């Protein structure tokens, strides 16, 4: 399979927070890769900015280091890196101040797409949006790109959306959830809507339940103070897991176009039933050390009395015609057994087993794996090969994208595709303002519920599958979680 590279039009990409962690680890390497495969058209430029007083040469040199360090094992030559960094420019600006903006404006051209990427803390979003608008740097055609978090509750999300829309139209605003840029997530849509096999079965008559898991093996080391104000529900469920739920549950959009897709996603969120506290399990990883230098969640958060969850599991119901009676179980946590993100769709057992005495019929499970090893697996029941009569066993139909895509080179990082979509002006894989607000409107009462009840998360061991309560959550429905890393 050979991929086609369609060059994008000439652009000026202004990267706020260009010296920060995200810019160095993800955004600059992603830009380099698309440059390397020839996707940059004529005259594309990247203008880095932050408060640090760097010369353009220093920024180029830092970027070359970042590309070499975080470039995903891609072979590069010094000539390629030099050609890429020649496109870079730099201007120092404190975005809370008035100075420095003229320098940015002086570097921009009238005939190129302008994209402003805000790789900075969320407290700076509105300052930057306002100044870009007031200084005339942002044109009606410019795009502004934001990283999560988009608020920490409904009120703050509304305030942020309002402040952005005072200066930019909704079709100029690109809210990134990098999960949507993953190959497998887009393949979920292709699988559902470009094949006739699955869609007729994609409903509660044929699907028993769905499990969505985003498990991380690392803890909150290094960002504990930030995380403690957020927790797994805000940090992961409200955005990433919600997006995966929407793409799994949504109706077929009329077309693969930004508002068609996003309209359908919003309908799913609006159909979510409120979740009772009995359908939630919250956990906090505990220390592996019994001495004073513990490495449990509370040590990392620097808060010995923290009630913030590093793990959450929920049973979620989508109250509409298609899904009534098919629960979605969501779970995400830190310091779990393995790092894995997947959607597992459990089909109902056959209505009648004609093979009695031949071993169990293994229910079909379709697993869409986001990480590691992006791919899709369908668990089936087959005859155990060889002599011995009709004996049944389970077998997987397996497609790992790395194998399938071997000829077209390495798997793409999600940021690559999303940044190119920004330049192309395609918002399909970005969250619309009302979508973010609908997600918070569903999330807020859940968080409020456990706050009001004074609930404390249940401790769980690092390296385990989470707290015992999460097992009960699914066992009482006579179901069980897929093993993490199964
Ligand atoms: P970071 O490492 O702290 O970088 C922040 C950047 O903002 C630095 O370049 C900093 O440079 C610049 N900056 C800070 N204050 C400024 C000001 N007043 N004026 C101009 N520039 C300023 O943060 P990060 O980890 O890259 O995260 C950036 C954003 O992405 C955050 O919203 C974060 O939540 C989000 N995010 C990050 C990740 C990740 O993996 N890191 C993942 C998902 C989302 P100077 O100090 O030189 O000004």
Short mmCIF file of C-alpha atoms and ligand atoms in Angstrom, two decimals:
data_model
loop_
_atom_site.label_atom_id
_atom_site.label_comp_id
_atom_site.label_asym_id
_atom_site.label_seq_id
_atom_site.Cartn_x
_atom_site.Cartn_y
_atom_site.Cartn_z
CA UNK A 1 0.00 0.00 0.00
CA UNK A 2 1.70 3.22 -1.09
CA UNK A 3 0.44 6.42 0.51
CA UNK A 4 -0.22 9.51 -1.54
CA UNK A 5 1.22 12.76 -0.29
CA UNK A 6 -0.80 15.78 -1.33
CA UNK A 7 1.12 18.98 -0.64
CA UNK A 8 -0.66 21.64 1.40
CA UNK A 9 -0.74 25.26 0.40
CA UNK A 10 1.78 27.80 1.58
CA UNK A 11 1.45 28.55 5.31
CA UNK A 12 2.81 30.58 8.21
CA UNK A 13 2.57 28.38 11.30
CA UNK A 14 3.00 30.44 14.47
CA UNK A 15 3.85 28.18 17.39
CA UNK A 16 3.21 29.74 20.81
CA UNK A 17 5.08 27.86 23.54
CA UNK A 18 7.72 26.78 21.00
CA UNK A 19 10.27 26.04 23.73
CA UNK A 20 7.86 23.91 25.78
CA UNK A 21 7.55 20.17 26.27
CA UNK A 22 4.68 19.49 23.87
CA UNK A 23 6.24 21.58 21.10
CA UNK A 24 9.56 19.78 21.39
CA UNK A 25 8.22 16.24 21.81
CA UNK A 26 5.32 16.30 19.41
CA UNK A 27 4.61 19.36 17.31
CA UNK A 28 8.01 20.20 15.85
CA UNK A 29 8.86 16.53 15.09
CA UNK A 30 5.40 16.11 13.48
CA UNK A 31 6.01 19.14 11.26
CA UNK A 32 9.43 17.80 10.35
CA UNK A 33 8.02 14.43 9.29
CA UNK A 34 5.47 16.02 6.99
CA UNK A 35 8.21 18.23 5.55
CA UNK A 36 10.40 15.18 5.07
CA UNK A 37 7.78 13.27 3.05
CA UNK A 38 7.21 16.29 0.83
CA UNK A 39 3.89 17.54 2.14
CA UNK A 40 4.98 21.14 2.58
CA UNK A 41 4.18 23.19 -0.50
CA UNK A 42 6.20 26.20 -1.60
CA UNK A 43 7.11 28.80 0.99
CA UNK A 44 5.95 27.18 4.21
CA UNK A 45 7.27 28.74 7.38
CA UNK A 46 7.19 28.06 11.10
CA UNK A 47 7.55 30.97 13.49
CA UNK A 48 8.33 29.95 17.06
CA UNK A 49 7.54 32.18 19.98
CA UNK A 50 7.78 32.16 23.79
CA UNK A 51 9.17 34.54 26.42
CA UNK A 52 12.70 33.17 26.10
CA UNK A 53 15.00 35.56 24.29
CA UNK A 54 16.38 33.27 21.61
CA UNK A 55 17.96 34.12 18.28
CA UNK A 56 16.52 32.38 15.25
CA UNK A 57 19.74 30.37 15.05
CA UNK A 58 19.31 29.18 18.63
CA UNK A 59 15.70 28.16 17.96
CA UNK A 60 16.78 26.28 14.84
CA UNK A 61 19.45 24.47 16.79
CA UNK A 62 17.00 23.54 19.62
CA UNK A 63 14.50 22.31 17.05
CA UNK A 64 17.12 20.17 15.30
CA UNK A 65 17.87 18.58 18.69
CA UNK A 66 14.15 17.97 19.32
CA UNK A 67 13.68 16.35 15.91
CA UNK A 68 16.66 14.06 16.48
CA UNK A 69 15.55 13.16 20.01
CA UNK A 70 11.81 12.69 19.48
CA UNK A 71 11.66 11.82 15.79
CA UNK A 72 10.22 8.31 16.27
CA UNK A 73 13.12 6.29 14.86
CA UNK A 74 12.73 7.85 11.46
CA UNK A 75 15.89 7.95 9.43
CA UNK A 76 16.97 11.49 8.81
CA UNK A 77 19.95 13.10 7.19
CA UNK A 78 21.67 16.27 8.44
CA UNK A 79 20.72 17.85 5.10
CA UNK A 80 17.01 17.17 5.69
CA UNK A 81 17.13 18.63 9.18
CA UNK A 82 19.04 21.67 7.91
CA UNK A 83 16.52 22.20 5.10
CA UNK A 84 13.66 21.97 7.63
CA UNK A 85 15.19 24.31 10.20
CA UNK A 86 15.87 26.85 7.43
CA UNK A 87 12.07 27.34 7.39
CA UNK A 88 12.07 28.37 11.06
CA UNK A 89 12.01 31.86 12.46
CA UNK A 90 11.65 33.07 16.04
CA UNK A 91 10.23 36.07 17.90
CA UNK A 92 10.17 36.48 21.70
CA UNK A 93 6.89 37.68 23.19
CA UNK A 94 5.31 37.61 26.62
CA UNK A 95 1.73 37.05 25.59
CA UNK A 96 0.45 38.85 28.67
CA UNK A 97 2.22 42.03 27.56
CA UNK A 98 1.92 44.50 24.71
CA UNK A 99 5.38 44.24 23.23
CA UNK A 100 6.67 41.74 20.72
CA UNK A 101 3.49 41.44 18.66
CA UNK A 102 4.79 43.76 15.93
CA UNK A 103 7.73 41.43 15.45
CA UNK A 104 5.35 38.52 14.82
CA UNK A 105 3.19 40.57 12.47
CA UNK A 106 6.29 41.63 10.51
CA UNK A 107 7.09 37.99 9.77
CA UNK A 108 3.68 37.07 8.33
CA UNK A 109 2.65 37.17 4.68
CA UNK A 110 -0.71 38.14 3.25
CA UNK A 111 -0.93 35.28 0.76
CA UNK A 112 -0.24 32.35 3.12
CA UNK A 113 -2.57 30.39 5.43
CA UNK A 114 -2.05 31.63 8.99
CA UNK A 115 -2.24 29.04 11.77
CA UNK A 116 -1.68 29.97 15.42
CA UNK A 117 -0.93 26.94 17.55
CA UNK A 118 -1.33 27.59 21.29
CA UNK A 119 1.01 25.06 22.90
CA UNK A 120 0.85 26.96 26.19
CA UNK A 121 -1.04 26.63 29.46
CA UNK A 122 -4.82 27.21 29.18
CA UNK A 123 -4.65 30.36 31.33
CA UNK A 124 -2.99 32.07 28.34
CA UNK A 125 -5.56 31.06 25.68
CA UNK A 126 -7.81 34.08 25.95
CA UNK A 127 -4.94 36.60 26.22
CA UNK A 128 -3.43 35.26 23.01
CA UNK A 129 -6.76 35.15 21.16
CA UNK A 130 -7.54 38.74 22.14
CA UNK A 131 -4.13 40.11 21.21
CA UNK A 132 -4.03 38.26 17.89
CA UNK A 133 -7.34 39.88 17.07
CA UNK A 134 -6.65 43.38 18.42
CA UNK A 135 -3.28 43.66 16.73
CA UNK A 136 -4.79 42.57 13.40
CA UNK A 137 -2.40 39.61 13.23
CA UNK A 138 -5.34 37.23 12.92
CA UNK A 139 -7.22 37.58 9.64
CA UNK A 140 -10.76 36.23 9.01
CA UNK A 141 -9.14 33.23 7.35
CA UNK A 142 -6.65 32.40 10.13
CA UNK A 143 -6.92 29.27 12.25
CA UNK A 144 -6.33 29.09 16.00
CA UNK A 145 -5.43 25.70 17.53
CA UNK A 146 -5.83 24.84 21.21
CA UNK A 147 -4.69 21.98 23.37
CA UNK A 148 -6.83 20.50 26.13
CA UNK A 149 -7.97 21.21 28.80
CA UNK A 150 -10.93 23.16 27.42
CA UNK A 151 -12.17 24.33 30.78
CA UNK A 152 -12.49 22.31 33.99
CA UNK A 153 -16.29 22.37 34.16
CA UNK A 154 -19.24 23.58 32.12
CA UNK A 155 -19.06 27.17 33.37
CA UNK A 156 -15.34 27.59 32.59
CA UNK A 157 -15.74 25.85 29.19
CA UNK A 158 -18.55 28.26 28.31
CA UNK A 159 -16.44 31.20 29.43
CA UNK A 160 -13.50 30.00 27.31
CA UNK A 161 -15.69 29.41 24.27
CA UNK A 162 -17.24 32.84 24.72
CA UNK A 163 -13.85 34.52 24.98
CA UNK A 164 -12.56 32.73 21.87
CA UNK A 165 -15.69 33.49 19.86
CA UNK A 166 -15.35 37.18 20.70
CA UNK A 167 -12.34 37.15 18.36
CA UNK A 168 -12.63 34.08 16.13
CA UNK A 169 -15.48 32.36 14.33
CA UNK A 170 -16.17 28.74 15.34
CA UNK A 171 -14.90 27.54 11.94
CA UNK A 172 -11.53 29.11 12.75
CA UNK A 173 -11.18 27.31 16.11
CA UNK A 174 -9.44 23.90 16.20
CA UNK A 175 -9.68 22.14 19.57
CA UNK A 176 -7.27 19.22 19.47
CA UNK A 177 -7.95 15.85 21.00
CA UNK A 178 -4.99 13.92 19.65
CA UNK A 179 -6.87 10.63 20.03
CA UNK A 180 -8.92 11.64 17.01
CA UNK A 181 -5.77 11.85 14.90
CA UNK A 182 -4.88 8.22 15.53
CA UNK A 183 -5.00 5.90 12.57
CA UNK A 184 -7.17 3.35 14.37
CA UNK A 185 -9.73 5.90 15.49
CA UNK A 186 -10.28 6.96 11.91
CA UNK A 187 -10.33 3.32 10.97
CA UNK A 188 -13.19 2.82 13.40
CA UNK A 189 -15.19 5.16 11.17
CA UNK A 190 -13.99 3.41 8.01
CA UNK A 191 -14.81 0.03 9.52
CA UNK A 192 -18.32 1.10 10.46
CA UNK A 193 -19.27 3.24 7.50
CA UNK A 194 -17.26 1.89 4.56
CA UNK A 195 -18.14 -1.79 5.10
CA UNK A 196 -21.54 -3.38 4.87
CA UNK A 197 -20.55 -6.20 7.23
CA UNK A 198 -20.65 -4.47 10.62
CA UNK A 199 -23.25 -1.73 10.47
CA UNK A 200 -26.34 -4.02 10.36
CA UNK A 201 -25.03 -5.67 13.54
CA UNK A 202 -24.08 -2.41 15.24
CA UNK A 203 -26.94 -2.13 17.73
CA UNK A 204 -28.33 -3.56 20.93
CA UNK A 205 -29.94 -6.55 19.17
CA UNK A 206 -26.49 -7.90 18.35
CA UNK A 207 -24.07 -6.16 20.71
CA UNK A 208 -24.18 -7.18 24.35
CA UNK A 209 -21.92 -4.44 25.68
CA UNK A 210 -18.87 -2.32 24.86
CA UNK A 211 -15.73 -1.80 26.94
CA UNK A 212 -13.52 1.24 26.41
CA UNK A 213 -10.19 1.13 28.21
CA UNK A 214 -7.39 3.68 28.39
CA UNK A 215 -4.82 2.27 30.81
CA UNK A 216 -1.46 3.84 31.56
CA UNK A 217 1.42 2.12 33.30
CA UNK A 218 3.00 5.35 34.51
CA UNK A 219 1.72 7.44 37.41
CA UNK A 220 1.40 11.19 37.75
CA UNK A 221 5.05 11.72 38.63
CA UNK A 222 6.12 15.23 37.71
CA UNK A 223 2.63 16.57 37.11
CA UNK A 224 0.99 15.50 40.37
CA UNK A 225 0.16 19.00 41.53
CA UNK A 226 -1.68 19.79 38.28
CA UNK A 227 -3.33 16.37 38.12
CA UNK A 228 -4.62 16.55 41.69
CA UNK A 229 -6.92 19.42 40.68
CA UNK A 230 -8.20 17.40 37.79
CA UNK A 231 -8.36 13.61 38.28
CA UNK A 232 -9.10 10.83 35.80
CA UNK A 233 -12.67 11.96 35.12
CA UNK A 234 -11.66 15.44 33.96
CA UNK A 235 -8.29 14.52 32.52
CA UNK A 236 -9.35 11.49 30.45
CA UNK A 237 -13.06 10.62 30.49
CA UNK A 238 -14.53 14.02 29.64
CA UNK A 239 -12.40 14.21 26.49
CA UNK A 240 -10.56 11.12 25.21
CA UNK A 241 -12.93 8.37 26.38
CA UNK A 242 -15.95 10.48 25.49
CA UNK A 243 -14.62 10.87 21.94
CA UNK A 244 -14.10 7.11 21.61
CA UNK A 245 -17.60 6.50 22.95
CA UNK A 246 -19.08 8.98 20.47
CA UNK A 247 -17.35 7.44 17.45
CA UNK A 248 -18.45 3.96 18.51
CA UNK A 249 -22.06 4.89 19.25
CA UNK A 250 -22.89 7.62 16.74
CA UNK A 251 -25.31 7.26 13.85
CA UNK A 252 -23.85 7.26 10.33
CA UNK A 253 -23.34 10.90 9.34
CA UNK A 254 -24.74 11.92 5.96
CA UNK A 255 -21.22 12.65 4.81
CA UNK A 256 -17.68 12.64 6.16
CA UNK A 257 -17.71 16.39 6.65
CA UNK A 258 -16.92 18.41 9.78
CA UNK A 259 -20.40 19.40 10.87
CA UNK A 260 -22.09 16.16 9.80
CA UNK A 261 -19.71 14.12 11.93
CA UNK A 262 -19.76 16.50 14.86
CA UNK A 263 -23.56 16.81 14.85
CA UNK A 264 -23.80 13.05 15.28
CA UNK A 265 -21.25 13.03 18.10
CA UNK A 266 -23.15 15.73 19.99
CA UNK A 267 -26.35 13.64 19.70
CA UNK A 268 -24.60 10.74 21.44
CA UNK A 269 -23.46 12.94 24.33
CA UNK A 270 -26.92 14.39 24.67
CA UNK A 271 -28.38 10.86 24.81
CA UNK A 272 -26.17 9.81 27.74
CA UNK A 273 -28.14 9.03 30.87
CA UNK A 274 -26.98 10.62 34.12
CA UNK A 275 -24.68 8.17 35.91
CA UNK A 276 -25.54 7.21 39.48
CA UNK A 277 -22.74 6.88 42.03
CA UNK A 278 -23.51 3.13 42.19
CA UNK A 279 -22.32 2.85 38.58
CA UNK A 280 -18.91 4.40 39.31
CA UNK A 281 -15.71 2.98 40.82
CA UNK A 282 -12.92 5.39 41.72
CA UNK A 283 -9.43 4.43 42.79
CA UNK A 284 -6.07 5.84 43.79
CA UNK A 285 -2.79 3.93 43.35
CA UNK A 286 -0.96 3.31 46.56
CA UNK A 287 2.70 3.38 47.38
CA UNK A 288 4.93 0.44 46.59
CA UNK A 289 7.26 1.50 49.41
CA UNK A 290 6.38 1.24 53.03
CA UNK A 291 9.12 3.70 54.03
CA UNK A 292 8.75 7.46 54.18
CA UNK A 293 9.72 7.98 50.55
CA UNK A 294 6.53 6.48 49.22
CA UNK A 295 5.64 6.60 45.56
CA UNK A 296 1.89 6.38 45.79
CA UNK A 297 -0.52 8.80 44.22
CA UNK A 298 -0.68 11.00 47.32
CA UNK A 299 3.12 11.26 47.41
CA UNK A 300 3.21 12.29 43.77
CA UNK A 301 0.38 14.76 44.26
CA UNK A 302 2.03 16.22 47.37
CA UNK A 303 -1.32 15.94 49.10
CA UNK A 304 -1.58 13.40 51.92
CA UNK A 305 -5.36 13.84 52.14
CA UNK A 306 -6.07 13.85 48.40
CA UNK A 307 -9.46 12.52 47.29
CA UNK A 308 -8.65 12.80 43.60
CA UNK A 309 -9.04 9.61 41.57
CA UNK A 310 -6.17 8.24 39.49
CA UNK A 311 -8.56 5.51 38.27
CA UNK A 312 -12.19 5.56 37.30
CA UNK A 313 -14.61 3.03 35.84
CA UNK A 314 -18.18 3.87 34.85
CA UNK A 315 -21.16 2.07 33.43
CA UNK A 316 -22.67 4.40 30.87
CA UNK A 317 -25.98 4.11 29.05
CA UNK A 318 -26.80 5.71 25.74
CA UNK A 319 -30.54 6.23 25.86
CA UNK A 320 -31.57 5.97 22.23
CA UNK A 321 -33.20 3.47 19.90
CA UNK A 322 -29.92 1.88 18.78
CA UNK A 323 -28.31 1.34 22.17
CA UNK A 324 -31.09 0.83 24.75
CA UNK A 325 -30.03 -2.24 26.76
CA UNK A 326 -26.36 -2.20 25.71
CA UNK A 327 -24.16 -0.65 28.39
CA UNK A 328 -20.80 0.97 27.69
CA UNK A 329 -18.22 0.33 30.39
CA UNK A 330 -15.48 2.94 30.48
CA UNK A 331 -12.30 2.73 32.53
CA UNK A 332 -9.06 4.63 32.68
CA UNK A 333 -6.27 4.82 35.20
CA UNK A 334 -2.64 5.42 36.02
CA UNK A 335 -0.05 2.91 37.22
CA UNK A 336 -1.99 -0.03 35.82
CA UNK A 337 -0.57 -3.31 34.64
CA UNK A 338 0.13 -2.19 31.09
CA UNK A 339 -0.28 0.75 28.77
CA UNK A 340 -3.20 -0.05 26.53
CA UNK A 341 -6.01 1.84 24.82
CA UNK A 342 -8.77 -0.09 23.13
CA UNK A 343 -12.44 -0.37 22.34
CA UNK A 344 -13.83 -3.90 22.72
CA UNK A 345 -17.24 -4.59 21.21
CA UNK A 346 -18.82 -7.75 22.66
CA UNK A 347 -21.36 -9.36 20.37
CA UNK A 348 -24.16 -11.45 21.80
CA UNK A 349 -23.75 -15.23 21.95
CA UNK A 350 -25.45 -17.30 19.23
CA UNK A 351 -29.08 -17.91 20.24
CA UNK A 352 -28.62 -21.70 20.21
CA UNK A 353 -25.51 -23.86 20.52
CA UNK A 354 -25.67 -26.84 18.16
CA UNK A 355 -22.22 -28.00 19.34
CA UNK A 356 -23.12 -29.06 22.86
CA UNK A 357 -20.33 -31.08 24.42
CA UNK A 358 -17.79 -29.72 21.92
CA UNK A 359 -16.48 -26.94 24.12
CA UNK A 360 -17.66 -23.38 24.66
CA UNK A 361 -18.74 -21.09 21.86
CA UNK A 362 -16.53 -18.03 22.28
CA UNK A 363 -18.59 -14.88 21.80
CA UNK A 364 -17.35 -12.63 19.03
CA UNK A 365 -15.39 -9.65 20.28
CA UNK A 366 -14.21 -6.92 17.96
CA UNK A 367 -11.22 -5.12 19.48
CA UNK A 368 -10.10 -1.81 18.06
CA UNK A 369 -6.65 -1.22 19.53
CA UNK A 370 -5.24 2.29 19.68
CA UNK A 371 -2.06 1.49 21.53
CA UNK A 372 0.24 -0.29 21.59
CA UNK A 373 0.36 -1.88 18.12
CA UNK A 374 -2.55 -0.07 16.50
CA UNK A 375 -4.84 -2.58 14.84
CA UNK A 376 -8.10 -4.48 14.81
CA UNK A 377 -8.82 -8.00 16.03
CA UNK A 378 -11.98 -10.09 15.73
CA UNK A 379 -12.25 -12.93 18.20
CA UNK A 380 -14.08 -15.87 16.64
CA UNK A 381 -14.88 -19.48 17.43
CA UNK A 382 -13.41 -22.12 15.11
CA UNK A 383 -13.03 -25.88 15.02
CA UNK A 384 -9.90 -26.99 16.77
CA UNK A 385 -7.77 -28.16 13.82
CA UNK A 386 -6.86 -31.80 13.34
CA UNK A 387 -8.36 -35.09 14.51
CA UNK A 388 -10.48 -35.45 17.62
CA UNK A 389 -13.94 -34.71 16.31
CA UNK A 390 -15.75 -31.44 16.49
CA UNK A 391 -14.03 -29.48 19.24
CA UNK A 392 -14.37 -25.73 19.41
CA UNK A 393 -11.69 -23.21 20.25
CA UNK A 394 -11.19 -19.48 20.04
CA UNK A 395 -9.09 -17.84 17.33
CA UNK A 396 -8.38 -14.25 16.37
CA UNK A 397 -8.64 -12.63 12.98
CA UNK A 398 -5.90 -10.11 13.44
CA UNK A 399 -4.86 -7.02 11.56
CA UNK A 400 -1.96 -5.04 12.92
CA UNK A 401 -1.54 -1.82 11.03
CA UNK A 402 2.22 -1.90 11.33
CA UNK A 403 2.20 -5.08 9.18
CA UNK A 404 -0.47 -3.85 6.82
CA UNK A 405 1.21 -0.51 6.32
CA UNK A 406 4.75 -1.85 6.10
CA UNK A 407 5.16 -0.72 2.53
CA UNK A 408 3.92 2.78 3.17
CA UNK A 409 6.46 3.34 5.94
CA UNK A 410 6.18 4.05 9.66
CA UNK A 411 2.82 4.66 11.40
CA UNK A 412 1.99 8.36 11.49
CA UNK A 413 1.88 10.26 14.74
CA UNK A 414 -1.58 11.69 15.42
CA UNK A 415 -0.24 15.24 15.52
CA UNK A 416 1.03 15.03 11.96
CA UNK A 417 -2.38 14.44 10.48
CA UNK A 418 -4.11 16.94 12.73
CA UNK A 419 -1.68 19.76 11.96
CA UNK A 420 -2.02 19.16 8.23
CA UNK A 421 -5.83 19.20 8.66
CA UNK A 422 -5.50 22.61 10.30
CA UNK A 423 -3.62 23.92 7.27
CA UNK A 424 -6.17 22.35 4.92
CA UNK A 425 -9.01 23.89 6.94
CA UNK A 426 -10.65 20.54 7.74
CA UNK A 427 -12.27 20.49 11.20
CA UNK A 428 -13.71 16.95 11.05
CA UNK A 429 -11.28 15.57 13.63
CA UNK A 430 -11.50 18.54 15.99
CA UNK A 431 -14.02 19.19 18.73
CA UNK A 432 -16.67 21.80 18.25
CA UNK A 433 -17.52 24.18 21.10
CA UNK A 434 -20.99 22.74 21.73
CA UNK A 435 -19.52 19.24 21.85
CA UNK A 436 -17.10 20.25 24.60
CA UNK A 437 -19.90 21.94 26.54
CA UNK A 438 -22.22 18.93 26.18
CA UNK A 439 -19.46 16.68 27.53
CA UNK A 440 -19.01 18.93 30.56
CA UNK A 441 -22.78 19.14 31.10
CA UNK A 442 -22.79 15.34 31.47
CA UNK A 443 -19.57 15.24 33.54
CA UNK A 444 -20.29 17.98 36.09
CA UNK A 445 -23.14 16.23 37.99
CA UNK A 446 -21.09 13.02 38.20
CA UNK A 447 -18.21 14.84 39.86
CA UNK A 448 -20.65 16.85 41.97
CA UNK A 449 -22.25 13.58 43.12
CA UNK A 450 -19.11 12.12 44.67
CA UNK A 451 -18.05 15.49 46.07
CA UNK A 452 -21.40 15.87 47.83
CA UNK A 453 -21.14 12.34 49.19
CA UNK A 454 -17.57 13.00 50.45
CA UNK A 455 -16.44 9.92 48.56
CA UNK A 456 -12.83 8.76 48.89
CA UNK A 457 -11.27 6.68 46.09
CA UNK A 458 -10.43 3.08 46.91
CA UNK A 459 -6.67 2.31 47.02
CA UNK A 460 -5.24 -0.11 44.43
CA UNK A 461 -1.81 -1.60 43.92
CA UNK A 462 0.51 -0.15 41.32
CA UNK A 463 0.78 -2.57 38.44
CA UNK A 464 -2.66 -4.07 39.09
CA UNK A 465 -5.86 -3.80 37.04
CA UNK A 466 -7.40 -1.20 39.35
CA UNK A 467 -9.49 -1.23 42.52
CA UNK A 468 -11.76 -4.12 43.55
CA UNK A 469 -14.82 -1.91 43.21
CA UNK A 470 -14.29 -1.76 39.46
CA UNK A 471 -14.55 -5.56 39.29
CA UNK A 472 -17.82 -5.48 41.22
CA UNK A 473 -19.14 -2.81 38.88
CA UNK A 474 -19.09 -5.21 35.94
CA UNK A 475 -19.41 -8.56 37.77
CA UNK A 476 -22.80 -7.68 39.14
CA UNK A 477 -24.01 -7.48 35.53
CA UNK A 478 -22.62 -10.99 34.98
CA UNK A 479 -19.84 -9.70 32.74
CA UNK A 480 -16.12 -9.25 33.18
CA UNK A 481 -13.43 -6.84 32.08
CA UNK A 482 -11.03 -7.83 29.38
CA UNK A 483 -7.60 -8.34 30.90
CA UNK A 484 -5.49 -5.20 30.63
CA UNK A 485 -2.96 -6.09 27.98
CA UNK A 486 -4.94 -9.24 27.02
P1 LIG B 1 5.37 23.73 29.05
O1 LIG B 1 6.46 22.74 28.81
O2 LIG B 1 5.25 24.37 30.39
O3 LIG B 1 5.56 24.88 27.95
C1 LIG B 1 4.87 26.10 28.03
C2 LIG B 1 5.39 27.02 26.94
O4 LIG B 1 4.71 28.27 27.06
C3 LIG B 1 6.87 27.31 27.02
O5 LIG B 1 7.40 27.40 25.72
C4 LIG B 1 6.91 28.68 27.69
O6 LIG B 1 8.11 29.30 27.30
C5 LIG B 1 5.67 29.32 27.08
N1 LIG B 1 5.12 30.40 27.91
C6 LIG B 1 4.75 30.33 29.22
N2 LIG B 1 4.28 31.53 29.64
C7 LIG B 1 4.33 32.36 28.57
C8 LIG B 1 4.00 33.72 28.36
N3 LIG B 1 3.50 34.49 29.34
N4 LIG B 1 4.19 34.25 27.13
C9 LIG B 1 4.69 33.50 26.13
N5 LIG B 1 5.03 32.20 26.25
C10 LIG B 1 4.86 31.64 27.47
O7 LIG B 1 3.93 23.14 28.72
P2 LIG B 1 3.58 21.90 27.72
O8 LIG B 1 3.71 20.64 28.47
O9 LIG B 1 4.33 22.06 26.47
O10 LIG B 1 2.01 22.12 27.52
C11 LIG B 1 1.48 23.12 26.66
C12 LIG B 1 -0.03 22.92 26.55
O11 LIG B 1 -0.31 21.67 25.98
C13 LIG B 1 -0.75 22.93 27.89
O12 LIG B 1 -2.04 23.50 27.69
C14 LIG B 1 -0.92 21.47 28.22
O13 LIG B 1 -2.03 21.23 29.06
C15 LIG B 1 -1.15 20.91 26.83
N6 LIG B 1 -0.78 19.50 26.68
C16 LIG B 1 0.50 19.10 26.89
C17 LIG B 1 0.84 17.78 26.69
C18 LIG B 1 2.27 17.29 26.86
O14 LIG B 1 2.49 16.11 26.56
N7 LIG B 1 3.19 18.10 27.29
C19 LIG B 1 -0.15 16.86 26.30
C20 LIG B 1 -1.46 17.31 26.09
C21 LIG B 1 -1.75 18.63 26.29
P3 LIG B 1 8.79 30.50 28.13
O15 LIG B 1 8.85 30.06 29.54
O16 LIG B 1 10.10 30.69 27.47
O17 LIG B 1 7.90 31.68 27.93
#
